[in-house]
PDB file of C-alpha atoms in Angstrom:
ATOM      1  CA  MET A  27      35.566 113.490 138.449  1.00 53.00           C
ATOM      2  CA  PHE A  28      33.306 112.823 135.492  1.00 58.00           C
ATOM      3  CA  GLU A  29      30.012 113.617 137.213  1.00 63.00           C
ATOM      4  CA  ASN A  30      29.503 116.580 134.844  1.00 64.00           C
ATOM      5  CA  PHE A  31      29.388 114.355 131.761  1.00 68.00           C
ATOM      6  CA  SER A  32      25.629 114.144 131.388  1.00 74.00           C
ATOM      7  CA  GLU A  33      23.906 113.135 128.163  1.00 76.00           C
ATOM      8  CA  MET A  34      23.425 116.812 127.339  1.00 81.00           C
ATOM      9  CA  MET A  35      27.124 117.511 127.891  1.00 82.00           C
ATOM     10  CA  ILE A  36      28.139 114.632 125.632  1.00 84.00           C
ATOM     11  CA  GLU A  37      25.879 116.056 122.919  1.00 89.00           C
ATOM     12  CA  LEU A  38      27.562 119.436 123.409  1.00 87.00           C
ATOM     13  CA  PHE A  39      30.959 117.790 122.945  1.00 89.00           C
ATOM     14  CA  ILE A  40      29.807 116.134 119.714  1.00 91.00           C
ATOM     15  CA  ASP A  41      28.357 119.397 118.380  1.00 91.00           C
ATOM     16  CA  SER A  42      31.479 121.320 119.379  1.00 90.00           C
ATOM     17  CA  LEU A  43      33.780 118.790 117.724  1.00 92.00           C
ATOM     18  CA  TRP A  44      31.711 119.060 114.557  1.00 93.00           C
ATOM     19  CA  GLU A  45      31.936 122.867 114.676  1.00 92.00           C
ATOM     20  CA  THR A  46      35.711 122.623 115.063  1.00 93.00           C
ATOM     21  CA  LEU A  47      35.894 120.279 112.072  1.00 94.00           C
ATOM     22  CA  ILE A  48      33.899 122.773 110.006  1.00 93.00           C
ATOM     23  CA  MET A  49      36.032 125.745 111.050  1.00 93.00           C
ATOM     24  CA  VAL A  50      39.365 124.005 110.503  1.00 95.00           C
ATOM     25  CA  GLY A  51      38.317 122.121 107.372  1.00 95.00           C
ATOM     26  CA  ILE A  52      36.597 124.929 105.487  1.00 95.00           C
ATOM     27  CA  SER A  53      39.090 127.638 106.415  1.00 95.00           C
ATOM     28  CA  GLY A  54      42.002 125.292 105.642  1.00 96.00           C
ATOM     29  CA  ILE A  55      40.616 124.470 102.203  1.00 96.00           C
ATOM     30  CA  LEU A  56      39.795 128.105 101.389  1.00 97.00           C
ATOM     31  CA  GLY A  57      43.144 129.225 102.774  1.00 96.00           C
ATOM     32  CA  GLY A  58      44.869 126.659 100.554  1.00 96.00           C
ATOM     33  CA  LEU A  59      42.940 127.768  97.478  1.00 97.00           C
ATOM     34  CA  ILE A  60      44.146 131.311  98.103  1.00 96.00           C
ATOM     35  CA  GLY A  61      47.543 130.609  99.635  1.00 96.00           C
ATOM     36  CA  ILE A  62      48.919 128.081  97.143  1.00 96.00           C
ATOM     37  CA  PRO A  63      48.493 130.328  94.059  1.00 96.00           C
ATOM     38  CA  LEU A  64      49.768 133.257  96.127  1.00 96.00           C
ATOM     39  CA  GLY A  65      52.852 131.270  97.134  1.00 96.00           C
ATOM     40  CA  VAL A  66      53.467 130.286  93.509  1.00 96.00           C
ATOM     41  CA  PHE A  67      53.129 133.938  92.486  1.00 96.00           C
ATOM     42  CA  LEU A  68      55.628 135.028  95.143  1.00 96.00           C
ATOM     43  CA  ARG A  69      58.137 132.448  93.940  1.00 94.00           C
ATOM     44  CA  LEU A  70      57.703 133.258  90.248  1.00 94.00           C
ATOM     45  CA  THR A  71      58.140 137.006  90.783  1.00 94.00           C
ATOM     46  CA  ASP A  72      61.021 136.652  93.230  1.00 93.00           C
ATOM     47  CA  LYS A  73      64.625 137.330  92.294  1.00 88.00           C
ATOM     48  CA  GLY A  74      65.690 134.656  89.838  1.00 84.00           C
ATOM     49  CA  GLY A  75      62.091 133.587  89.268  1.00 87.00           C
ATOM     50  CA  VAL A  76      60.535 132.903  85.886  1.00 89.00           C
ATOM     51  CA  LEU A  77      58.507 136.127  86.070  1.00 90.00           C
ATOM     52  CA  GLN A  78      60.914 138.194  88.144  1.00 91.00           C
ATOM     53  CA  ASN A  79      59.326 141.466  89.222  1.00 93.00           C
ATOM     54  CA  THR A  80      60.984 142.877  92.313  1.00 91.00           C
ATOM     55  CA  ALA A  81      58.560 145.767  92.867  1.00 94.00           C
ATOM     56  CA  LEU A  82      55.429 143.635  92.578  1.00 94.00           C
ATOM     57  CA  ASN A  83      56.937 140.861  94.674  1.00 94.00           C
ATOM     58  CA  SER A  84      57.899 143.295  97.423  1.00 94.00           C
ATOM     59  CA  THR A  85      54.437 144.868  97.477  1.00 95.00           C
ATOM     60  CA  VAL A  86      52.562 141.567  97.679  1.00 95.00           C
ATOM     61  CA  GLY A  87      55.121 140.207 100.121  1.00 95.00           C
ATOM     62  CA  TRP A  88      54.622 143.220 102.397  1.00 96.00           C
ATOM     63  CA  ILE A  89      50.852 142.650 102.451  1.00 95.00           C
ATOM     64  CA  VAL A  90      51.355 138.951 103.222  1.00 95.00           C
ATOM     65  CA  ASN A  91      53.749 139.770 106.050  1.00 94.00           C
ATOM     66  CA  ALA A  92      51.405 142.425 107.434  1.00 94.00           C
ATOM     67  CA  VAL A  93      48.533 139.938 107.747  1.00 93.00           C
ATOM     68  CA  ARG A  94      50.816 137.249 109.162  1.00 91.00           C
ATOM     69  CA  SER A  95      52.229 139.577 111.797  1.00 91.00           C
ATOM     70  CA  THR A  96      48.784 140.547 113.121  1.00 91.00           C
ATOM     71  CA  PRO A  97      47.931 138.484 116.225  1.00 90.00           C
ATOM     72  CA  PHE A  98      44.932 136.313 115.470  1.00 90.00           C
ATOM     73  CA  ILE A  99      42.849 137.527 118.413  1.00 87.00           C
ATOM     74  CA  ILE A 100      43.296 141.110 117.130  1.00 90.00           C
ATOM     75  CA  LEU A 101      42.494 140.041 113.578  1.00 90.00           C
ATOM     76  CA  LEU A 102      39.275 138.445 114.838  1.00 88.00           C
ATOM     77  CA  VAL A 103      38.089 141.756 116.235  1.00 87.00           C
ATOM     78  CA  ALA A 104      39.549 144.037 113.556  1.00 90.00           C
ATOM     79  CA  ILE A 105      37.632 142.459 110.671  1.00 91.00           C
ATOM     80  CA  ILE A 106      34.285 142.064 112.443  1.00 89.00           C
ATOM     81  CA  PRO A 107      32.583 144.485 109.971  1.00 91.00           C
ATOM     82  CA  PHE A 108      33.933 142.450 107.038  1.00 93.00           C
ATOM     83  CA  THR A 109      32.915 139.197 108.710  1.00 90.00           C
ATOM     84  CA  ARG A 110      29.411 140.545 109.313  1.00 91.00           C
ATOM     85  CA  PHE A 111      29.235 141.650 105.649  1.00 91.00           C
ATOM     86  CA  ILE A 112      30.223 138.187 104.403  1.00 91.00           C
ATOM     87  CA  THR A 113      28.228 135.976 106.754  1.00 89.00           C
ATOM     88  CA  GLY A 114      25.602 138.331 108.181  1.00 88.00           C
ATOM     89  CA  SER A 115      26.911 137.763 111.712  1.00 84.00           C
ATOM     90  CA  SER A 116      30.033 138.375 113.745  1.00 81.00           C
ATOM     91  CA  ILE A 117      29.607 135.325 115.994  1.00 82.00           C
ATOM     92  CA  GLY A 118      29.164 131.639 115.345  1.00 84.00           C
ATOM     93  CA  THR A 119      31.022 128.908 113.505  1.00 87.00           C
ATOM     94  CA  TRP A 120      30.608 130.263 109.980  1.00 90.00           C
ATOM     95  CA  ALA A 121      31.568 133.763 111.093  1.00 89.00           C
ATOM     96  CA  ALA A 122      34.806 132.337 112.522  1.00 91.00           C
ATOM     97  CA  VAL A 123      35.658 130.802 109.149  1.00 93.00           C
ATOM     98  CA  VAL A 124      36.273 134.273 107.676  1.00 93.00           C
ATOM     99  CA  PRO A 125      39.143 135.397 109.949  1.00 93.00           C
ATOM    100  CA  LEU A 126      40.502 131.855 110.028  1.00 95.00           C
ATOM    101  CA  THR A 127      40.737 131.853 106.233  1.00 96.00           C
ATOM    102  CA  ILE A 128      42.355 135.293 106.179  1.00 95.00           C
ATOM    103  CA  ALA A 129      44.894 134.131 108.753  1.00 94.00           C
ATOM    104  CA  ALA A 130      45.603 130.847 106.950  1.00 95.00           C
ATOM    105  CA  ALA A 131      46.087 132.147 103.390  1.00 96.00           C
ATOM    106  CA  PRO A 132      49.294 134.206 103.880  1.00 96.00           C
ATOM    107  CA  PHE A 133      50.713 131.574 106.216  1.00 95.00           C
ATOM    108  CA  ILE A 134      50.198 128.885 103.583  1.00 96.00           C
ATOM    109  CA  ALA A 135      51.544 131.202 100.887  1.00 96.00           C
ATOM    110  CA  ARG A 136      54.882 131.583 102.658  1.00 95.00           C
ATOM    111  CA  LEU A 137      55.139 127.840 103.312  1.00 96.00           C
ATOM    112  CA  VAL A 138      54.430 127.109  99.652  1.00 96.00           C
ATOM    113  CA  GLU A 139      56.960 129.710  98.556  1.00 95.00           C
ATOM    114  CA  THR A 140      59.569 128.091 100.806  1.00 94.00           C
ATOM    115  CA  ALA A 141      58.788 124.639  99.396  1.00 95.00           C
ATOM    116  CA  LEU A 142      59.139 125.941  95.832  1.00 95.00           C
ATOM    117  CA  ARG A 143      62.517 127.489  96.660  1.00 92.00           C
ATOM    118  CA  GLU A 144      63.789 123.970  97.386  1.00 91.00           C
ATOM    119  CA  VAL A 145      63.170 122.857  93.804  1.00 90.00           C
ATOM    120  CA  ASP A 146      66.422 122.457  91.887  1.00 88.00           C
ATOM    121  CA  GLY A 147      66.869 125.484  89.647  1.00 85.00           C
ATOM    122  CA  GLY A 148      68.433 123.242  87.034  1.00 88.00           C
ATOM    123  CA  LEU A 149      65.076 121.564  86.438  1.00 89.00           C
ATOM    124  CA  VAL A 150      63.460 124.922  85.719  1.00 90.00           C
ATOM    125  CA  GLU A 151      66.290 125.935  83.403  1.00 88.00           C
ATOM    126  CA  ALA A 152      66.006 122.637  81.567  1.00 91.00           C
ATOM    127  CA  ALA A 153      62.264 123.142  81.104  1.00 89.00           C
ATOM    128  CA  GLN A 154      62.850 126.678  79.827  1.00 88.00           C
ATOM    129  CA  SER A 155      65.493 125.475  77.364  1.00 88.00           C
ATOM    130  CA  MET A 156      62.923 123.051  75.929  1.00 90.00           C
ATOM    131  CA  GLY A 157      60.488 125.896  75.372  1.00 87.00           C
ATOM    132  CA  ALA A 158      58.132 125.214  78.281  1.00 88.00           C
ATOM    133  CA  SER A 159      55.675 127.983  79.082  1.00 90.00           C
ATOM    134  CA  THR A 160      55.305 129.475  82.547  1.00 89.00           C
ATOM    135  CA  SER A 161      52.165 127.431  83.233  1.00 91.00           C
ATOM    136  CA  GLN A 162      53.936 124.241  82.133  1.00 92.00           C
ATOM    137  CA  ILE A 163      56.868 125.019  84.417  1.00 92.00           C
ATOM    138  CA  VAL A 164      54.485 125.553  87.314  1.00 93.00           C
ATOM    139  CA  TRP A 165      52.297 122.479  86.758  1.00 93.00           C
ATOM    140  CA  LYS A 166      54.917 120.020  85.483  1.00 92.00           C
ATOM    141  CA  VAL A 167      58.073 121.069  87.327  1.00 92.00           C
ATOM    142  CA  LEU A 168      57.594 123.289  90.361  1.00 93.00           C
ATOM    143  CA  LEU A 169      54.431 121.876  91.930  1.00 93.00           C
ATOM    144  CA  PRO A 170      55.226 118.161  91.398  1.00 92.00           C
ATOM    145  CA  GLU A 171      58.755 118.545  92.743  1.00 92.00           C
ATOM    146  CA  ALA A 172      57.653 120.635  95.722  1.00 94.00           C
ATOM    147  CA  MET A 173      54.524 118.618  96.525  1.00 95.00           C
ATOM    148  CA  PRO A 174      55.919 116.826  99.631  1.00 94.00           C
ATOM    149  CA  GLY A 175      56.949 120.171 101.105  1.00 94.00           C
ATOM    150  CA  ILE A 176      53.612 121.749 100.199  1.00 95.00           C
ATOM    151  CA  VAL A 177      51.657 118.937 101.849  1.00 96.00           C
ATOM    152  CA  ALA A 178      53.855 119.208 104.935  1.00 95.00           C
ATOM    153  CA  GLY A 179      53.168 122.938 104.980  1.00 95.00           C
ATOM    154  CA  LEU A 180      49.424 122.381 104.673  1.00 96.00           C
ATOM    155  CA  THR A 181      49.604 119.944 107.581  1.00 96.00           C
ATOM    156  CA  ILE A 182      51.297 122.585 109.727  1.00 95.00           C
ATOM    157  CA  SER A 183      48.625 125.069 108.646  1.00 95.00           C
ATOM    158  CA  PHE A 184      45.748 122.787 109.653  1.00 96.00           C
ATOM    159  CA  VAL A 185      47.389 122.184 113.028  1.00 94.00           C
ATOM    160  CA  SER A 186      47.776 125.953 113.539  1.00 94.00           C
ATOM    161  CA  LEU A 187      44.154 126.499 112.513  1.00 94.00           C
ATOM    162  CA  THR A 188      43.084 124.084 115.233  1.00 92.00           C
ATOM    163  CA  GLY A 189      44.663 126.370 117.808  1.00 89.00           C
ATOM    164  CA  TYR A 190      43.173 129.443 116.133  1.00 91.00           C
ATOM    165  CA  SER A 191      39.711 127.848 116.113  1.00 89.00           C
ATOM    166  CA  ALA A 192      39.969 127.291 119.864  1.00 85.00           C
ATOM    167  CA  MET A 193      40.930 130.956 120.225  1.00 84.00           C
ATOM    168  CA  ALA A 194      37.897 131.956 118.158  1.00 83.00           C
ATOM    169  CA  GLY A 195      35.760 130.433 120.904  1.00 75.00           C
ATOM    170  CA  ALA A 196      36.761 133.378 123.084  1.00 70.00           C
ATOM    171  CA  ILE A 197      34.437 135.635 121.052  1.00 69.00           C
ATOM    172  CA  GLY A 198      31.654 133.149 120.466  1.00 72.00           C
ATOM    173  CA  GLY A 199      33.093 131.320 117.497  1.00 74.00           C
ATOM    174  CA  GLY A 200      31.803 127.966 118.688  1.00 81.00           C
ATOM    175  CA  GLY A 201      33.735 124.713 118.656  1.00 87.00           C
ATOM    176  CA  LEU A 202      35.747 123.034 121.370  1.00 88.00           C
ATOM    177  CA  GLY A 203      37.414 126.293 122.393  1.00 85.00           C
ATOM    178  CA  ASP A 204      34.061 127.879 123.100  1.00 85.00           C
ATOM    179  CA  LEU A 205      32.984 124.805 125.066  1.00 85.00           C
ATOM    180  CA  GLY A 206      36.149 124.851 127.139  1.00 83.00           C
ATOM    181  CA  ILE A 207      35.809 128.551 127.948  1.00 82.00           C
ATOM    182  CA  ARG A 208      32.082 128.509 128.762  1.00 81.00           C
ATOM    183  CA  TYR A 209      32.068 125.359 130.861  1.00 79.00           C
ATOM    184  CA  GLY A 210      35.664 124.543 131.777  1.00 71.00           C
ATOM    185  CA  TYR A 211      36.732 128.077 132.692  1.00 70.00           C
ATOM    186  CA  GLN A 212      33.694 130.254 133.373  1.00 70.00           C
ATOM    187  CA  ARG A 213      31.793 127.543 135.279  1.00 72.00           C
ATOM    188  CA  PHE A 214      34.894 126.098 136.941  1.00 77.00           C
ATOM    189  CA  LEU A 215      34.466 122.537 135.624  1.00 76.00           C
ATOM    190  CA  PRO A 216      38.053 121.207 135.347  1.00 83.00           C
ATOM    191  CA  ASP A 217      36.951 117.819 134.002  1.00 83.00           C
ATOM    192  CA  ILE A 218      35.287 119.527 131.030  1.00 84.00           C
ATOM    193  CA  MET A 219      38.430 121.562 130.360  1.00 86.00           C
ATOM    194  CA  LEU A 220      40.567 118.433 130.600  1.00 87.00           C
ATOM    195  CA  ALA A 221      38.318 116.589 128.159  1.00 87.00           C
ATOM    196  CA  VAL A 222      38.495 119.491 125.690  1.00 88.00           C
ATOM    197  CA  VAL A 223      42.303 119.525 125.876  1.00 89.00           C
ATOM    198  CA  VAL A 224      42.517 115.743 125.394  1.00 91.00           C
ATOM    199  CA  ILE A 225      40.196 115.837 122.384  1.00 91.00           C
ATOM    200  CA  LEU A 226      42.184 118.679 120.818  1.00 92.00           C
ATOM    201  CA  ILE A 227      45.417 116.735 121.347  1.00 93.00           C
ATOM    202  CA  PHE A 228      43.999 113.683 119.577  1.00 94.00           C
ATOM    203  CA  PHE A 229      42.543 115.927 116.874  1.00 93.00           C
ATOM    204  CA  VAL A 230      45.945 117.478 116.166  1.00 94.00           C
ATOM    205  CA  GLN A 231      47.646 114.077 116.276  1.00 96.00           C
ATOM    206  CA  ALA A 232      45.182 112.779 113.683  1.00 95.00           C
ATOM    207  CA  ILE A 233      45.880 115.727 111.372  1.00 95.00           C
ATOM    208  CA  GLN A 234      49.649 115.345 111.752  1.00 95.00           C
ATOM    209  CA  SER A 235      49.539 111.581 111.178  1.00 96.00           C
ATOM    210  CA  LEU A 236      47.414 111.978 108.059  1.00 95.00           C
ATOM    211  CA  GLY A 237      49.716 114.673 106.703  1.00 94.00           C
ATOM    212  CA  ASP A 238      52.830 112.585 107.382  1.00 94.00           C
ATOM    213  CA  TRP A 239      51.233 109.586 105.656  1.00 94.00           C
ATOM    214  CA  VAL A 240      50.408 111.633 102.548  1.00 94.00           C
ATOM    215  CA  VAL A 241      53.949 113.058 102.441  1.00 93.00           C
ATOM    216  CA  ARG A 242      55.418 109.547 102.609  1.00 92.00           C
ATOM    217  CA  ARG A 243      53.149 108.332  99.801  1.00 90.00           C
ATOM    218  CA  ILE A 244      54.073 111.264  97.585  1.00 88.00           C
ATOM    219  CA  SER A 245      57.794 111.015  98.343  1.00 81.00           C
ATOM    220  CA  HIS A 246      57.912 107.323  97.396  1.00 72.00           C
ATOM    221  CA  LYS A 247      56.252 107.759  94.021  1.00 64.00           C
TER     222      LYS A 247
END
């Protein structure tokens, strides 16, 4: 069954795993850098928020929902001109990072907003009564209290990005998805496809385990 695992194929697996790490890692980090502040903004401007602004919140929320509701495979194709403008190419690992980041940011934003909603409103009111500024409320009340939920949300996002990165392989994005399609599907090598699936399962398990461990450490502080 494993007669197709030549030295060259093993090298391809290593390179593909590395490409997947790059796609998931970079897009997850960039998505977090965009999504976390966006989620905080959505919570602050929501009804009952410190900076309540219904019109602005609805507008930004509509944009976030519009991006989230676009199927990733369609998003990949729809923003090819933008991807080519940013990276100089519409195919390859770094080109895939662009749509992955765009897909991750609004997803993370909503998860962060949800985590912030769980923070006891009494803590915010107490901080306001002591004269805390908006930035102090965010950094010393909202984010610390919601951190376990935010980390759990980021973990879910990285797991989702793993699936998206495999999907990006369908249009030449590289990574394990590309390897599985080119060799496992197009060349009818079921052992290669099986190996790709197994590696992705362990990859996701590692992400989930790490995220759960961080949440436990934060929760027990």
